[in-house]
CSV table of C-alpha atoms in Angstrom, one decimal:
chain,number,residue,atom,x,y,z
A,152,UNK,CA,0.0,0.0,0.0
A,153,UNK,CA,1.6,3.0,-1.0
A,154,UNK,CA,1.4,6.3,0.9
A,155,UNK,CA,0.1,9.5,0.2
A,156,UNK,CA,3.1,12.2,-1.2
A,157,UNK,CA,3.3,15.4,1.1
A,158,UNK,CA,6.2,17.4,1.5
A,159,UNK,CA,8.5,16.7,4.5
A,160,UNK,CA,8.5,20.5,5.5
A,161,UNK,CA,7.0,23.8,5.3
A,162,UNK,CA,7.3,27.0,6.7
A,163,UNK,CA,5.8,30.5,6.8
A,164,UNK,CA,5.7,33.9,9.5
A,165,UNK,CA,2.8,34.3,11.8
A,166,UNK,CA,-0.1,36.0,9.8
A,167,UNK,CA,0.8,34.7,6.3
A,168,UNK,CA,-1.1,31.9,5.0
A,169,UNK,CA,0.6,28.4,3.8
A,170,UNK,CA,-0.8,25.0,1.9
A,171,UNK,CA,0.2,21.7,2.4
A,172,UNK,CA,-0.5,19.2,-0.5
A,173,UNK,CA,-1.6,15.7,0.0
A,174,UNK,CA,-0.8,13.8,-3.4
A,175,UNK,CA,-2.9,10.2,-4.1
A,176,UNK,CA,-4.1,8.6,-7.7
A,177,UNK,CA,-7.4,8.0,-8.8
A,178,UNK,CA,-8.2,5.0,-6.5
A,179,UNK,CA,-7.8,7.6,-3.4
A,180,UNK,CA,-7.4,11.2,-3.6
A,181,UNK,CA,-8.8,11.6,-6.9
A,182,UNK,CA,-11.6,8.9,-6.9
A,183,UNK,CA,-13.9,10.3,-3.2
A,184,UNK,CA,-13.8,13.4,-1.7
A,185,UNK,CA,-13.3,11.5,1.7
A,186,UNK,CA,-9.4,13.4,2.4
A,187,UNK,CA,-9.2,14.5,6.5
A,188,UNK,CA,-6.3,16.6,7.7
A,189,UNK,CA,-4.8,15.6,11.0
A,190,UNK,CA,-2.9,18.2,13.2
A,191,UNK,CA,-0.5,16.7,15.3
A,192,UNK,CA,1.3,18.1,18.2
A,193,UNK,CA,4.5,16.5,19.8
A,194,UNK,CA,4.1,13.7,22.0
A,195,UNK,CA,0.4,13.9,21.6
A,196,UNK,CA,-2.3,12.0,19.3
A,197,UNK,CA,-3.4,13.4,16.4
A,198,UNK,CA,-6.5,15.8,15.7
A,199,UNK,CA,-9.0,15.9,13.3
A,200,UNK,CA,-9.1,19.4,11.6
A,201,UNK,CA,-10.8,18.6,8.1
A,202,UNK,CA,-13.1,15.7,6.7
A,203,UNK,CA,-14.5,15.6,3.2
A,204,UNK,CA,-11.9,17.4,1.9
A,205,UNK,CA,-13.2,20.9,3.4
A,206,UNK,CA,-15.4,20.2,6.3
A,207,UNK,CA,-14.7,21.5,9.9
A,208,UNK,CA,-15.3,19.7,12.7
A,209,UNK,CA,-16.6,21.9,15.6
A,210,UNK,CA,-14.3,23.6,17.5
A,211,UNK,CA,-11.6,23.8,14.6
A,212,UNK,CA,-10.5,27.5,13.5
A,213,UNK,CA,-12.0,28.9,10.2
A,214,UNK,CA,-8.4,29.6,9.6
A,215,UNK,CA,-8.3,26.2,8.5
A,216,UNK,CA,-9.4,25.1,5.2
A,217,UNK,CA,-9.2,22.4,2.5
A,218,UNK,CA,-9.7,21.7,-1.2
A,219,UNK,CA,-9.2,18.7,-4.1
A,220,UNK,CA,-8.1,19.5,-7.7
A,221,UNK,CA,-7.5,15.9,-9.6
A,222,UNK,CA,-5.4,13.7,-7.4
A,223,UNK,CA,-4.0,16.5,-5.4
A,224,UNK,CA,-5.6,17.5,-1.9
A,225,UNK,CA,-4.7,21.0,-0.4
A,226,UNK,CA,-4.8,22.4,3.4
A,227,UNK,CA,-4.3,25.8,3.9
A,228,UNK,CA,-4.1,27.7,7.2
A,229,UNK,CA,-4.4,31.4,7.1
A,230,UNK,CA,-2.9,33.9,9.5
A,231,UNK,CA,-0.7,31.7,10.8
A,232,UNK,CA,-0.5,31.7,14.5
A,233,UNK,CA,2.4,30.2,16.3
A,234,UNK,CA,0.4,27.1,18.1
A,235,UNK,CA,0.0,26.1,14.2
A,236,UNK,CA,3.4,24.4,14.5
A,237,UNK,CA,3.1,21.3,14.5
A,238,UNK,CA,2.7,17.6,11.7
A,239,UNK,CA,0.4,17.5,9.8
A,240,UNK,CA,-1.3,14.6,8.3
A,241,UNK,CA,-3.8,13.2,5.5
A,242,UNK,CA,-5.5,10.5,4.8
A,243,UNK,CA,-7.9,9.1,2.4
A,244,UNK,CA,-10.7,6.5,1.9
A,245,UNK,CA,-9.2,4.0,-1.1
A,246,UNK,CA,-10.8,2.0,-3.0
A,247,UNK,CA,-7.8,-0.6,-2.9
A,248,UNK,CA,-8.0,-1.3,0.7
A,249,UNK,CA,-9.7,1.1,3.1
A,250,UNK,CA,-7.7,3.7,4.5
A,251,UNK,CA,-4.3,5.4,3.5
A,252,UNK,CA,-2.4,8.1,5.5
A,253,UNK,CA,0.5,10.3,4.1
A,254,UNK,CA,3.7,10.3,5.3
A,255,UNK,CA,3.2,14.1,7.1
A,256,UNK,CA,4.5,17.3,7.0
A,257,UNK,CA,6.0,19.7,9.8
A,258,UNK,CA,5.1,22.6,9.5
A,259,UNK,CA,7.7,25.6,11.4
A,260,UNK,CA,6.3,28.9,12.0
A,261,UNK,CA,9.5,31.3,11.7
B,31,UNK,CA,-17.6,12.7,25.4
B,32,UNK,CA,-16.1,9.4,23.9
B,33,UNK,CA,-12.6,8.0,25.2
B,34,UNK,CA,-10.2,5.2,23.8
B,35,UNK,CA,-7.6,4.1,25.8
B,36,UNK,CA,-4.6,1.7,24.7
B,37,UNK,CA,-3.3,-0.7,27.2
B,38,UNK,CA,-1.0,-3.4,26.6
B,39,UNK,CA,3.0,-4.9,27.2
B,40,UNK,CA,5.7,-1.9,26.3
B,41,UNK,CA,8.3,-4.3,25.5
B,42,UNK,CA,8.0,-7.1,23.3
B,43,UNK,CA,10.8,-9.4,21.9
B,44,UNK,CA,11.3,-10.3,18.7
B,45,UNK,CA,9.5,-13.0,16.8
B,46,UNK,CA,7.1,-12.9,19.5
B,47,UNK,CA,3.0,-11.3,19.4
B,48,UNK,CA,2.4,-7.8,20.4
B,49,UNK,CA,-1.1,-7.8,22.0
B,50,UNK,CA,-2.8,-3.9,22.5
B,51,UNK,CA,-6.6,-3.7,24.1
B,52,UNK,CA,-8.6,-0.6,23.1
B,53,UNK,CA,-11.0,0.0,26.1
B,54,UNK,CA,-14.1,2.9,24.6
B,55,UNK,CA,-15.8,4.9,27.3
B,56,UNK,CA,-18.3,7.6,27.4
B,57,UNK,CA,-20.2,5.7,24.5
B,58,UNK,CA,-21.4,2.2,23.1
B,59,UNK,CA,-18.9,0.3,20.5
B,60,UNK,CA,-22.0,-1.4,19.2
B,61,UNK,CA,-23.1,1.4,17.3
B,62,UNK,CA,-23.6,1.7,13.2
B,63,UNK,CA,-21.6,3.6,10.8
B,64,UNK,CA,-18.4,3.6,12.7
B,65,UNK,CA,-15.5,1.3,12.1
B,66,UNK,CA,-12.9,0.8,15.5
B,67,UNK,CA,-9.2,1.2,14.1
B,68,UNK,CA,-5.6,1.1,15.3
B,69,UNK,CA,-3.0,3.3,14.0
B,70,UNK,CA,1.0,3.4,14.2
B,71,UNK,CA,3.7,5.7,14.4
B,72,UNK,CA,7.5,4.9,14.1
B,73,UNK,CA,9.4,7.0,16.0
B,74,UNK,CA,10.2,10.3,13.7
B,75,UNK,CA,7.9,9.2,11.2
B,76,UNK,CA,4.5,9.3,9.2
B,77,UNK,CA,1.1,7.4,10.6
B,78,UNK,CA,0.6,4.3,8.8
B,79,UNK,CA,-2.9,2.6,9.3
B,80,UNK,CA,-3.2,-1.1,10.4
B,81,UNK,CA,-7.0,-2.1,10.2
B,82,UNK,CA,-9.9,-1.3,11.5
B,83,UNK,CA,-13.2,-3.2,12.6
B,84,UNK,CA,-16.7,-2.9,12.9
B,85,UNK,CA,-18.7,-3.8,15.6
B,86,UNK,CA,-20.3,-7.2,13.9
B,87,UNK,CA,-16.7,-8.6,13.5
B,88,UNK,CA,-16.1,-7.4,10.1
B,89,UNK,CA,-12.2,-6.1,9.2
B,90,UNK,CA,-10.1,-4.3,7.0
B,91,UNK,CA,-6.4,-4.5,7.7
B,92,UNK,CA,-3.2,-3.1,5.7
B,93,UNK,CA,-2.0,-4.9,2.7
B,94,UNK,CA,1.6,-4.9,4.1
B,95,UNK,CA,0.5,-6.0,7.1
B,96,UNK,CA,-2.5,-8.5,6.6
B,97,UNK,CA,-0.5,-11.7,6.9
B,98,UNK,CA,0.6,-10.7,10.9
B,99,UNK,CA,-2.3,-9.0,11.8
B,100,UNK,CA,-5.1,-9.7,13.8
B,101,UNK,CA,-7.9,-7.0,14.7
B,102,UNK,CA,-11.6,-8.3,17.0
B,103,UNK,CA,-13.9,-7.2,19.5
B,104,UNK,CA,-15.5,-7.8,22.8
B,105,UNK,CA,-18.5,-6.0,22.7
B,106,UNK,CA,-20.0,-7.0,26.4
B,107,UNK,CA,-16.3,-5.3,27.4
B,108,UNK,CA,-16.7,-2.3,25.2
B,109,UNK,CA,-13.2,-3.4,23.6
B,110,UNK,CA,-11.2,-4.1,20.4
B,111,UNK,CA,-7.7,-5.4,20.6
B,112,UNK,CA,-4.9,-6.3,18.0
B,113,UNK,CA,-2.5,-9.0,17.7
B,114,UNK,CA,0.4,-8.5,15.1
B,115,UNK,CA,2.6,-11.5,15.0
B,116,UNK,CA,6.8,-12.4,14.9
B,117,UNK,CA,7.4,-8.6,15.5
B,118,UNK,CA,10.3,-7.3,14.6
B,119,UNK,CA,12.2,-3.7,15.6
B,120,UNK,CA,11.1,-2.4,12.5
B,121,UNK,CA,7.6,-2.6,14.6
B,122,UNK,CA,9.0,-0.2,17.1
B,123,UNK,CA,5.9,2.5,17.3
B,124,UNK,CA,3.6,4.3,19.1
B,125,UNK,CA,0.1,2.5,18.7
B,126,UNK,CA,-3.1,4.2,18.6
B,127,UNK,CA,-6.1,3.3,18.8
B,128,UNK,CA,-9.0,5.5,17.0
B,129,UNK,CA,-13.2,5.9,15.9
B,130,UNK,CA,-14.1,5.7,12.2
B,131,UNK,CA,-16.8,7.9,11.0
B,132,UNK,CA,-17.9,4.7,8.3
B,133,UNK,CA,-19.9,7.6,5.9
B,134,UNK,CA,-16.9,10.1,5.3
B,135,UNK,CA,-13.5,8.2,6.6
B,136,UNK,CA,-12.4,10.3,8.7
B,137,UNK,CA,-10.6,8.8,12.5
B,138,UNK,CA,-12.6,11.7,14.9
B,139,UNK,CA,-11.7,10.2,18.4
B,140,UNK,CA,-8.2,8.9,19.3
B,141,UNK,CA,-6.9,7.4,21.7
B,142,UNK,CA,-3.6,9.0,23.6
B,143,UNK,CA,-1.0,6.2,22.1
B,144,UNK,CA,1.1,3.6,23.8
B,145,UNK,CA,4.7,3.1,22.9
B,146,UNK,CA,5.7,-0.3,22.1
B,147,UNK,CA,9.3,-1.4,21.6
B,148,UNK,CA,10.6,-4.4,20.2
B,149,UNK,CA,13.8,-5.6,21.8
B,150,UNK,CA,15.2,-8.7,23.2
């Protein structure tokens, strides 16, 4: 089962806005619009911040958001704050077995 | 509000069976549209998804993983558990167990994590 492609690392100033991309194929990413972001914090479990590709659970910041274009799922936070820092993860339904995650991204406020 | 909590061995020595319990509280296991699921973490790395199971028995588990894996549930004890077999250091992870929303896939309750090394 391969993983879904994000990038290791990114990084942006408090206020700007930054997206991570969650890569998949057409049997995952591209096939449902069942992608969830995970923000993870260290030494503690991971949180769900988006479902179905852009919906927020309650409680999560509007600052966070989501989107799909092909294979490719997007999360962007907006005025980045620096309690952002933290992994984040994504997952997706697939149609080959179940569930897949991505390998996550840390995300460094500067 | 819902809690899963992971409870299990720490240490486990190669070749042998890592056993992990997955107690729910603060809500019924027998309930539709969610799947129960455990999820591990390497140290330094990315979450990788093991299986998951639904109240009635019924299981999913990781390609990679299906031929050591072993995912059920007690539902008089509110509990799912995993077994995954001749473990090896490369199993060295922090396990977590987790709630399935079955309609959109994503895991909305998780439990804290337990750390489970394999060494001799």
């Amino acid at each position: 089962q391969s993983a879904l492609t994000q990038p290791a690392s990114v990084s942006g100033s408090p206020g700007q806005s930054i997206t991570i991309s969650c890569t998949g194929t057409s049997s995952d990413v591209g096939g449902y619009n069942y992608v969830s972001w995970y923000q993870q914090h260290p030494g503690k479990a991971p949180k769900l911040m988006i479902y179905e590709v852009s919906n927020r659970p309650s409680g999560v910041s509007n600052r966070f958001s989501g989107s799909k274009s092909g294979n490719t799922a997007s999360l962007t936070i907006s005025g980045l704050q620096a309690e952002d820092e933290a992994d984040y993860h994504c997952s997706s339904y697939t149609s080959n077995s179940f569930v897949v995650f991505g390998g996550g991204t840390k995300l460094t406020v500067l | 509000q819902l809690q899963l909590q992971e409870s299990g061995p720490g240490l486990v020595k190669p070749s042998e069976t890592l056993s992990l319990t997955c107690t729910v509280s603060g809500g019924s296991i027998s309930i539709s549209s969610y799947y129960w699921g455990w999820i591990r973490q390497p140290p330094g790395k990315g979450l990788e998804w093991i299986g998951c199971i639904y109240y009635s028995g019924s299981t999913y588990y990781n390609p990679s993983l299906k031929s050591r894996v072993t995912i059920s549930v007690d539902t008089s004890k509110n509990q799912f558990s995993l077994k995954l077999r001749s473990v090896t250091a490369a199993d060295t992870a922090v396990y977590y167990c987790a709630r399935l929303d079955y309609s959109t896939y994503p895991f909305d309750y998780w439990g804290q994590g337990t750390l489970v090394t394999v060494s001799s």
